[in-house]
Amino acid sequence: SQTIHQWPATLVQPVGSPLSLECTVEGTSNPNLYWYRQAAGRGLQLLFYSVGIGQISSEVPQNLSASRPQDRQFILSSKKLLLSDSGFYLCAWGFSSGNTIYFGEGSWLTVV
Amino acid sequence: AQSVSQHNHHVILSEAASLELGCNYSYGGTVNLFWYVQYPGQHLQLLLKYFSGDPLVKGIKGFEAEFIKSKFSFNLRKPSVQWSDTAEYFCAVNAGRDDKIIFGKGTRLHILP
């Protein structure tokens, strides 16, 4: 069976510091991978998605970037965090385009 | 661009009441539609989905949703809610079989015991 792991679960970072959130999927190959941000009253905002190694699509211009260095690894990064980057970040994977996606446990980021 | 609108941000019901949560999407072509649920302290999980065929789909825990193409809607229903249905519900759409799945802003459902 497939599993998705996301870490760290919680993170408190000062403004201006870098960020790295990591997500890995096990039990499948060539999954579609997604990063969402969940904020109160704003639902789930799609940030990035990837259909293959090195292929990243950005949905929202912002202070974040994503990379996919390996088939089942998806990394969310920032060089300098802003207060507005605080939130709950969710990684998800799917078998193919348009199909059901499955979420990880999420990472709480607080920028102070 | 595809988008999803959920009409109710907060809904409060008593146990045994009937539930209907509205969801509308904006896209004129083929769509895949989803409802996800997030129970308190748990991660998001799939409640039900529509890809094709019978527009009335049944999901887990007695939930169902009806796809009405002419109304661009995919409303979620349950005839009799339980306290354990307290959660946040998200409608989502994949339009044209592309790679993105877009979510609505969610509806927080609170069931009074």
PDB file of C-alpha atoms in Angstrom:
ATOM      1  CA  SER A   1       0.000   0.000   0.000  1.00  0.00           C
ATOM      2  CA  GLN A   2       1.012   3.596  -0.482  1.00  0.00           C
ATOM      3  CA  THR A   3       1.987   5.952   2.291  1.00  0.00           C
ATOM      4  CA  ILE A   4       2.912   9.602   2.419  1.00  0.00           C
ATOM      5  CA  HIS A   5       5.179  11.166   4.995  1.00  0.00           C
ATOM      6  CA  GLN A   6       5.640  14.824   5.639  1.00  0.00           C
ATOM      7  CA  TRP A   7       8.023  16.541   8.049  1.00  0.00           C
ATOM      8  CA  PRO A   8       8.601  18.341  10.226  1.00  0.00           C
ATOM      9  CA  ALA A   9       5.139  18.292  11.785  1.00  0.00           C
ATOM     10  CA  THR A  10       5.614  21.664  13.449  1.00  0.00           C
ATOM     11  CA  LEU A  11       8.119  24.389  12.857  1.00  0.00           C
ATOM     12  CA  VAL A  12       8.695  27.812  14.410  1.00  0.00           C
ATOM     13  CA  GLN A  13      11.010  29.991  12.375  1.00  0.00           C
ATOM     14  CA  PRO A  14      12.064  33.639  12.627  1.00  0.00           C
ATOM     15  CA  VAL A  15      11.293  36.093   9.865  1.00  0.00           C
ATOM     16  CA  GLY A  16      14.005  36.032   7.229  1.00  0.00           C
ATOM     17  CA  SER A  17      15.122  32.484   7.922  1.00  0.00           C
ATOM     18  CA  PRO A  18      15.041  29.716   5.297  1.00  0.00           C
ATOM     19  CA  LEU A  19      12.460  26.946   5.101  1.00  0.00           C
ATOM     20  CA  SER A  20      12.508  23.367   3.970  1.00  0.00           C
ATOM     21  CA  LEU A  21       9.491  21.077   4.265  1.00  0.00           C
ATOM     22  CA  GLU A  22       9.899  17.587   2.923  1.00  0.00           C
ATOM     23  CA  CYS A  23       7.398  15.075   1.636  1.00  0.00           C
ATOM     24  CA  THR A  24       7.992  11.527   0.466  1.00  0.00           C
ATOM     25  CA  VAL A  25       5.661   8.913  -0.944  1.00  0.00           C
ATOM     26  CA  GLU A  26       6.240   5.184  -0.645  1.00  0.00           C
ATOM     27  CA  GLY A  27       4.684   2.264  -2.435  1.00  0.00           C
ATOM     28  CA  THR A  28       4.177   3.817  -5.856  1.00  0.00           C
ATOM     29  CA  SER A  29       6.173   5.271  -8.709  1.00  0.00           C
ATOM     30  CA  ASN A  30       5.826   8.450 -10.754  1.00  0.00           C
ATOM     31  CA  PRO A  31       3.059   9.937  -8.631  1.00  0.00           C
ATOM     32  CA  ASN A  32       1.626  13.391  -9.130  1.00  0.00           C
ATOM     33  CA  LEU A  33       2.675  15.485  -6.132  1.00  0.00           C
ATOM     34  CA  TYR A  34       1.077  18.582  -4.667  1.00  0.00           C
ATOM     35  CA  TRP A  35       1.706  21.253  -2.045  1.00  0.00           C
ATOM     36  CA  TYR A  36      -1.306  23.039  -0.555  1.00  0.00           C
ATOM     37  CA  ARG A  37      -1.620  25.647   2.150  1.00  0.00           C
ATOM     38  CA  GLN A  38      -4.635  25.598   4.436  1.00  0.00           C
ATOM     39  CA  ALA A  39      -5.642  28.835   6.107  1.00  0.00           C
ATOM     40  CA  ALA A  40      -8.752  29.592   8.126  1.00  0.00           C
ATOM     41  CA  GLY A  41     -11.498  30.904   5.864  1.00  0.00           C
ATOM     42  CA  ARG A  42      -9.453  30.377   2.732  1.00  0.00           C
ATOM     43  CA  GLY A  43      -9.692  26.653   2.302  1.00  0.00           C
ATOM     44  CA  LEU A  44      -6.919  24.751   0.580  1.00  0.00           C
ATOM     45  CA  GLN A  45      -4.827  26.844  -1.734  1.00  0.00           C
ATOM     46  CA  LEU A  46      -2.833  24.951  -4.339  1.00  0.00           C
ATOM     47  CA  LEU A  47       0.755  26.181  -4.271  1.00  0.00           C
ATOM     48  CA  PHE A  48       2.713  23.803  -6.507  1.00  0.00           C
ATOM     49  CA  TYR A  49       2.241  20.538  -8.307  1.00  0.00           C
ATOM     50  CA  SER A  50       4.535  18.165 -10.131  1.00  0.00           C
ATOM     51  CA  VAL A  51       3.928  15.371 -12.613  1.00  0.00           C
ATOM     52  CA  GLY A  52       7.533  14.198 -12.754  1.00  0.00           C
ATOM     53  CA  ILE A  53      11.099  14.715 -11.577  1.00  0.00           C
ATOM     54  CA  GLY A  54      12.188  18.298 -12.071  1.00  0.00           C
ATOM     55  CA  GLN A  55       8.750  19.329 -13.372  1.00  0.00           C
ATOM     56  CA  ILE A  56       7.198  21.975 -11.150  1.00  0.00           C
ATOM     57  CA  SER A  57       4.117  24.091 -11.817  1.00  0.00           C
ATOM     58  CA  SER A  58       3.474  27.106  -9.642  1.00  0.00           C
ATOM     59  CA  GLU A  59      -0.036  28.286  -8.993  1.00  0.00           C
ATOM     60  CA  VAL A  60       0.449  31.293  -6.775  1.00  0.00           C
ATOM     61  CA  PRO A  61       3.306  33.803  -7.064  1.00  0.00           C
ATOM     62  CA  GLN A  62       4.836  34.097  -3.635  1.00  0.00           C
ATOM     63  CA  ASN A  63       7.831  33.721  -1.432  1.00  0.00           C
ATOM     64  CA  LEU A  64       7.979  29.940  -1.778  1.00  0.00           C
ATOM     65  CA  SER A  65       9.461  27.460  -4.223  1.00  0.00           C
ATOM     66  CA  ALA A  66       9.226  23.725  -4.744  1.00  0.00           C
ATOM     67  CA  SER A  67      11.551  21.065  -6.046  1.00  0.00           C
ATOM     68  CA  ARG A  68      11.292  17.416  -6.932  1.00  0.00           C
ATOM     69  CA  PRO A  69      14.805  15.981  -6.865  1.00  0.00           C
ATOM     70  CA  GLN A  70      13.632  12.377  -6.842  1.00  0.00           C
ATOM     71  CA  ASP A  71      10.556  10.583  -8.131  1.00  0.00           C
ATOM     72  CA  ARG A  72       8.823  10.338  -4.784  1.00  0.00           C
ATOM     73  CA  GLN A  73      10.262  13.362  -3.009  1.00  0.00           C
ATOM     74  CA  PHE A  74       8.728  16.832  -3.004  1.00  0.00           C
ATOM     75  CA  ILE A  75      10.298  19.748  -1.143  1.00  0.00           C
ATOM     76  CA  LEU A  76       8.805  23.127  -0.288  1.00  0.00           C
ATOM     77  CA  SER A  77      11.359  25.851   0.331  1.00  0.00           C
ATOM     78  CA  SER A  78      11.867  29.493   1.021  1.00  0.00           C
ATOM     79  CA  LYS A  79      15.051  31.525   1.176  1.00  0.00           C
ATOM     80  CA  LYS A  80      13.595  34.151   3.509  1.00  0.00           C
ATOM     81  CA  LEU A  81      10.369  33.578   5.388  1.00  0.00           C
ATOM     82  CA  LEU A  82       7.747  36.265   5.846  1.00  0.00           C
ATOM     83  CA  LEU A  83       5.180  36.495   8.612  1.00  0.00           C
ATOM     84  CA  SER A  84       2.503  35.837   5.998  1.00  0.00           C
ATOM     85  CA  ASP A  85       4.035  32.430   5.261  1.00  0.00           C
ATOM     86  CA  SER A  86       2.666  31.097   8.531  1.00  0.00           C
ATOM     87  CA  GLY A  87       0.088  28.383   8.027  1.00  0.00           C
ATOM     88  CA  PHE A  88      -0.658  24.722   7.656  1.00  0.00           C
ATOM     89  CA  TYR A  89       1.067  23.091   4.693  1.00  0.00           C
ATOM     90  CA  LEU A  90      -0.188  19.878   3.188  1.00  0.00           C
ATOM     91  CA  CYS A  91       1.526  17.545   0.776  1.00  0.00           C
ATOM     92  CA  ALA A  92      -0.586  15.219  -1.347  1.00  0.00           C
ATOM     93  CA  TRP A  93      -0.076  12.611  -4.030  1.00  0.00           C
ATOM     94  CA  GLY A  94      -2.177  11.022  -6.756  1.00  0.00           C
ATOM     95  CA  PHE A  95      -1.831   8.145  -9.234  1.00  0.00           C
ATOM     96  CA  SER A  96      -2.527  10.231 -12.290  1.00  0.00           C
ATOM     97  CA  SER A  97      -3.918  13.511 -13.422  1.00  0.00           C
ATOM     98  CA  GLY A  98      -7.479  14.159 -12.352  1.00  0.00           C
ATOM     99  CA  ASN A  99      -7.613  11.228 -10.007  1.00  0.00           C
ATOM    100  CA  THR A 100      -8.110  11.143  -6.252  1.00  0.00           C
ATOM    101  CA  ILE A 101      -5.317  12.671  -4.211  1.00  0.00           C
ATOM    102  CA  TYR A 102      -4.213  11.535  -0.778  1.00  0.00           C
ATOM    103  CA  PHE A 103      -2.949  13.875   1.884  1.00  0.00           C
ATOM    104  CA  GLY A 104      -0.159  13.743   4.385  1.00  0.00           C
ATOM    105  CA  GLU A 105      -0.488  14.780   8.006  1.00  0.00           C
ATOM    106  CA  GLY A 106       0.526  18.356   7.336  1.00  0.00           C
ATOM    107  CA  SER A 107       3.121  20.737   8.751  1.00  0.00           C
ATOM    108  CA  TRP A 108       2.348  23.699  10.968  1.00  0.00           C
ATOM    109  CA  LEU A 109       4.643  26.614  10.223  1.00  0.00           C
ATOM    110  CA  THR A 110       4.739  29.620  12.501  1.00  0.00           C
ATOM    111  CA  VAL A 111       6.903  32.520  11.451  1.00  0.00           C
ATOM    112  CA  VAL A 112       7.774  34.820  14.348  1.00  0.00           C
TER     113      VAL A 112
ATOM    114  CA  ALA B   1      -9.592  29.269 -14.722  1.00  0.00           C
ATOM    115  CA  GLN B   2     -11.405  26.625 -12.786  1.00  0.00           C
ATOM    116  CA  SER B   3     -12.792  27.558  -9.382  1.00  0.00           C
ATOM    117  CA  VAL B   4     -14.969  26.103  -6.671  1.00  0.00           C
ATOM    118  CA  SER B   5     -17.494  27.919  -4.537  1.00  0.00           C
ATOM    119  CA  GLN B   6     -18.901  26.571  -1.293  1.00  0.00           C
ATOM    120  CA  HIS B   7     -21.878  28.583  -0.183  1.00  0.00           C
ATOM    121  CA  ASN B   8     -21.867  27.932   3.528  1.00  0.00           C
ATOM    122  CA  HIS B   9     -18.840  28.636   5.663  1.00  0.00           C
ATOM    123  CA  HIS B  10     -20.379  27.528   8.940  1.00  0.00           C
ATOM    124  CA  VAL B  11     -23.338  25.246   9.462  1.00  0.00           C
ATOM    125  CA  ILE B  12     -24.810  24.257  12.811  1.00  0.00           C
ATOM    126  CA  LEU B  13     -27.342  21.441  13.002  1.00  0.00           C
ATOM    127  CA  SER B  14     -28.884  19.242  15.624  1.00  0.00           C
ATOM    128  CA  GLU B  15     -28.441  15.488  15.513  1.00  0.00           C
ATOM    129  CA  ALA B  16     -30.865  13.720  13.152  1.00  0.00           C
ATOM    130  CA  ALA B  17     -31.320  16.840  11.027  1.00  0.00           C
ATOM    131  CA  SER B  18     -30.836  16.577   7.288  1.00  0.00           C
ATOM    132  CA  LEU B  19     -27.771  18.098   5.700  1.00  0.00           C
ATOM    133  CA  GLU B  20     -27.072  19.672   2.353  1.00  0.00           C
ATOM    134  CA  LEU B  21     -23.836  21.514   1.637  1.00  0.00           C
ATOM    135  CA  GLY B  22     -23.653  23.459  -1.564  1.00  0.00           C
ATOM    136  CA  CYS B  23     -20.812  23.338  -4.059  1.00  0.00           C
ATOM    137  CA  ASN B  24     -20.589  25.006  -7.449  1.00  0.00           C
ATOM    138  CA  TYR B  25     -17.712  24.960  -9.882  1.00  0.00           C
ATOM    139  CA  SER B  26     -16.818  27.033 -12.888  1.00  0.00           C
ATOM    140  CA  TYR B  27     -15.750  25.022 -15.911  1.00  0.00           C
ATOM    141  CA  GLY B  28     -17.733  24.125 -18.981  1.00  0.00           C
ATOM    142  CA  GLY B  29     -16.088  20.862 -19.912  1.00  0.00           C
ATOM    143  CA  THR B  30     -15.448  17.471 -18.371  1.00  0.00           C
ATOM    144  CA  VAL B  31     -14.887  17.503 -14.629  1.00  0.00           C
ATOM    145  CA  ASN B  32     -13.963  15.149 -11.840  1.00  0.00           C
ATOM    146  CA  LEU B  33     -15.554  16.175  -8.554  1.00  0.00           C
ATOM    147  CA  PHE B  34     -14.649  15.354  -4.968  1.00  0.00           C
ATOM    148  CA  TRP B  35     -15.743  15.904  -1.423  1.00  0.00           C
ATOM    149  CA  TYR B  36     -13.111  15.614   1.275  1.00  0.00           C
ATOM    150  CA  VAL B  37     -13.612  15.712   5.025  1.00  0.00           C
ATOM    151  CA  GLN B  38     -11.307  16.747   7.829  1.00  0.00           C
ATOM    152  CA  TYR B  39     -12.374  15.524  11.261  1.00  0.00           C
ATOM    153  CA  PRO B  40     -10.921  17.350  14.270  1.00  0.00           C
ATOM    154  CA  GLY B  41      -7.306  16.403  14.718  1.00  0.00           C
ATOM    155  CA  GLN B  42      -7.221  14.189  11.649  1.00  0.00           C
ATOM    156  CA  HIS B  43      -5.880  14.596   8.157  1.00  0.00           C
ATOM    157  CA  LEU B  44      -7.997  15.181   5.079  1.00  0.00           C
ATOM    158  CA  GLN B  45      -9.660  12.112   3.665  1.00  0.00           C
ATOM    159  CA  LEU B  46     -11.835  11.387   0.669  1.00  0.00           C
ATOM    160  CA  LEU B  47     -15.568  11.248   1.344  1.00  0.00           C
ATOM    161  CA  LEU B  48     -16.764  10.551  -2.179  1.00  0.00           C
ATOM    162  CA  LYS B  49     -15.991  11.311  -5.809  1.00  0.00           C
ATOM    163  CA  TYR B  50     -17.632  11.590  -9.207  1.00  0.00           C
ATOM    164  CA  PHE B  51     -15.805  10.802 -12.429  1.00  0.00           C
ATOM    165  CA  SER B  52     -18.568   9.655 -14.768  1.00  0.00           C
ATOM    166  CA  GLY B  53     -21.758   7.600 -14.919  1.00  0.00           C
ATOM    167  CA  ASP B  54     -24.530   7.810 -12.351  1.00  0.00           C
ATOM    168  CA  PRO B  55     -24.654  11.436 -11.194  1.00  0.00           C
ATOM    169  CA  LEU B  56     -25.753  10.355  -7.720  1.00  0.00           C
ATOM    170  CA  VAL B  57     -22.713   9.034  -5.907  1.00  0.00           C
ATOM    171  CA  LYS B  58     -22.570   7.461  -2.497  1.00  0.00           C
ATOM    172  CA  GLY B  59     -19.664   7.781  -0.145  1.00  0.00           C
ATOM    173  CA  ILE B  60     -18.629   6.687   3.286  1.00  0.00           C
ATOM    174  CA  LYS B  61     -20.671   7.195   6.455  1.00  0.00           C
ATOM    175  CA  GLY B  62     -23.990   7.637   4.670  1.00  0.00           C
ATOM    176  CA  PHE B  63     -23.030  10.673   2.619  1.00  0.00           C
ATOM    177  CA  GLU B  64     -24.074  11.150  -0.971  1.00  0.00           C
ATOM    178  CA  ALA B  65     -23.670  13.853  -3.599  1.00  0.00           C
ATOM    179  CA  GLU B  66     -25.451  14.662  -6.801  1.00  0.00           C
ATOM    180  CA  PHE B  67     -23.748  16.025  -9.897  1.00  0.00           C
ATOM    181  CA  ILE B  68     -26.050  18.362 -11.801  1.00  0.00           C
ATOM    182  CA  LYS B  69     -24.199  19.390 -14.926  1.00  0.00           C
ATOM    183  CA  SER B  70     -26.694  22.066 -15.956  1.00  0.00           C
ATOM    184  CA  LYS B  71     -26.233  23.798 -12.616  1.00  0.00           C
ATOM    185  CA  PHE B  72     -22.482  23.191 -12.337  1.00  0.00           C
ATOM    186  CA  SER B  73     -23.213  21.815  -8.888  1.00  0.00           C
ATOM    187  CA  PHE B  74     -22.113  18.907  -6.729  1.00  0.00           C
ATOM    188  CA  ASN B  75     -23.998  19.242  -3.461  1.00  0.00           C
ATOM    189  CA  LEU B  76     -23.302  16.973  -0.526  1.00  0.00           C
ATOM    190  CA  ARG B  77     -26.205  15.433   1.387  1.00  0.00           C
ATOM    191  CA  LYS B  78     -26.909  13.254   4.365  1.00  0.00           C
ATOM    192  CA  PRO B  79     -30.455  12.475   5.508  1.00  0.00           C
ATOM    193  CA  SER B  80     -29.688  12.310   9.226  1.00  0.00           C
ATOM    194  CA  VAL B  81     -26.498  13.716  10.710  1.00  0.00           C
ATOM    195  CA  GLN B  82     -24.714  12.468  13.788  1.00  0.00           C
ATOM    196  CA  TRP B  83     -22.559  14.276  16.319  1.00  0.00           C
ATOM    197  CA  SER B  84     -19.553  12.465  14.841  1.00  0.00           C
ATOM    198  CA  ASP B  85     -20.121  14.283  11.531  1.00  0.00           C
ATOM    199  CA  THR B  86     -18.705  17.431  13.083  1.00  0.00           C
ATOM    200  CA  ALA B  87     -15.859  18.303  10.743  1.00  0.00           C
ATOM    201  CA  GLU B  88     -14.778  20.578   7.934  1.00  0.00           C
ATOM    202  CA  TYR B  89     -15.930  19.602   4.455  1.00  0.00           C
ATOM    203  CA  PHE B  90     -14.183  20.560   1.235  1.00  0.00           C
ATOM    204  CA  CYS B  91     -15.460  20.365  -2.294  1.00  0.00           C
ATOM    205  CA  ALA B  92     -12.845  20.000  -5.037  1.00  0.00           C
ATOM    206  CA  VAL B  93     -12.755  19.900  -8.819  1.00  0.00           C
ATOM    207  CA  ASN B  94     -10.412  18.646 -11.461  1.00  0.00           C
ATOM    208  CA  ALA B  95     -11.269  20.233 -14.775  1.00  0.00           C
ATOM    209  CA  GLY B  96     -10.513  18.794 -18.173  1.00  0.00           C
ATOM    210  CA  ARG B  97      -8.400  15.958 -16.788  1.00  0.00           C
ATOM    211  CA  ASP B  98      -5.481  18.323 -16.239  1.00  0.00           C
ATOM    212  CA  ASP B  99      -3.066  17.998 -13.369  1.00  0.00           C
ATOM    213  CA  LYS B 100      -4.612  20.377 -10.846  1.00  0.00           C
ATOM    214  CA  ILE B 101      -7.219  19.764  -8.192  1.00  0.00           C
ATOM    215  CA  ILE B 102      -8.771  22.971  -6.917  1.00  0.00           C
ATOM    216  CA  PHE B 103     -10.494  23.130  -3.561  1.00  0.00           C
ATOM    217  CA  GLY B 104     -13.218  25.342  -2.189  1.00  0.00           C
ATOM    218  CA  LYS B 105     -12.889  27.313   1.016  1.00  0.00           C
ATOM    219  CA  GLY B 106     -14.550  24.636   3.087  1.00  0.00           C
ATOM    220  CA  THR B 107     -17.622  24.408   5.276  1.00  0.00           C
ATOM    221  CA  ARG B 108     -17.318  23.912   8.998  1.00  0.00           C
ATOM    222  CA  LEU B 109     -20.126  21.669  10.189  1.00  0.00           C
ATOM    223  CA  HIS B 110     -20.980  21.564  13.857  1.00  0.00           C
ATOM    224  CA  ILE B 111     -23.514  19.009  15.070  1.00  0.00           C
ATOM    225  CA  LEU B 112     -25.184  19.666  18.399  1.00  0.00           C
ATOM    226  CA  PRO B 113     -25.734  16.523  20.478  1.00  0.00           C
TER     227      PRO B 113
END
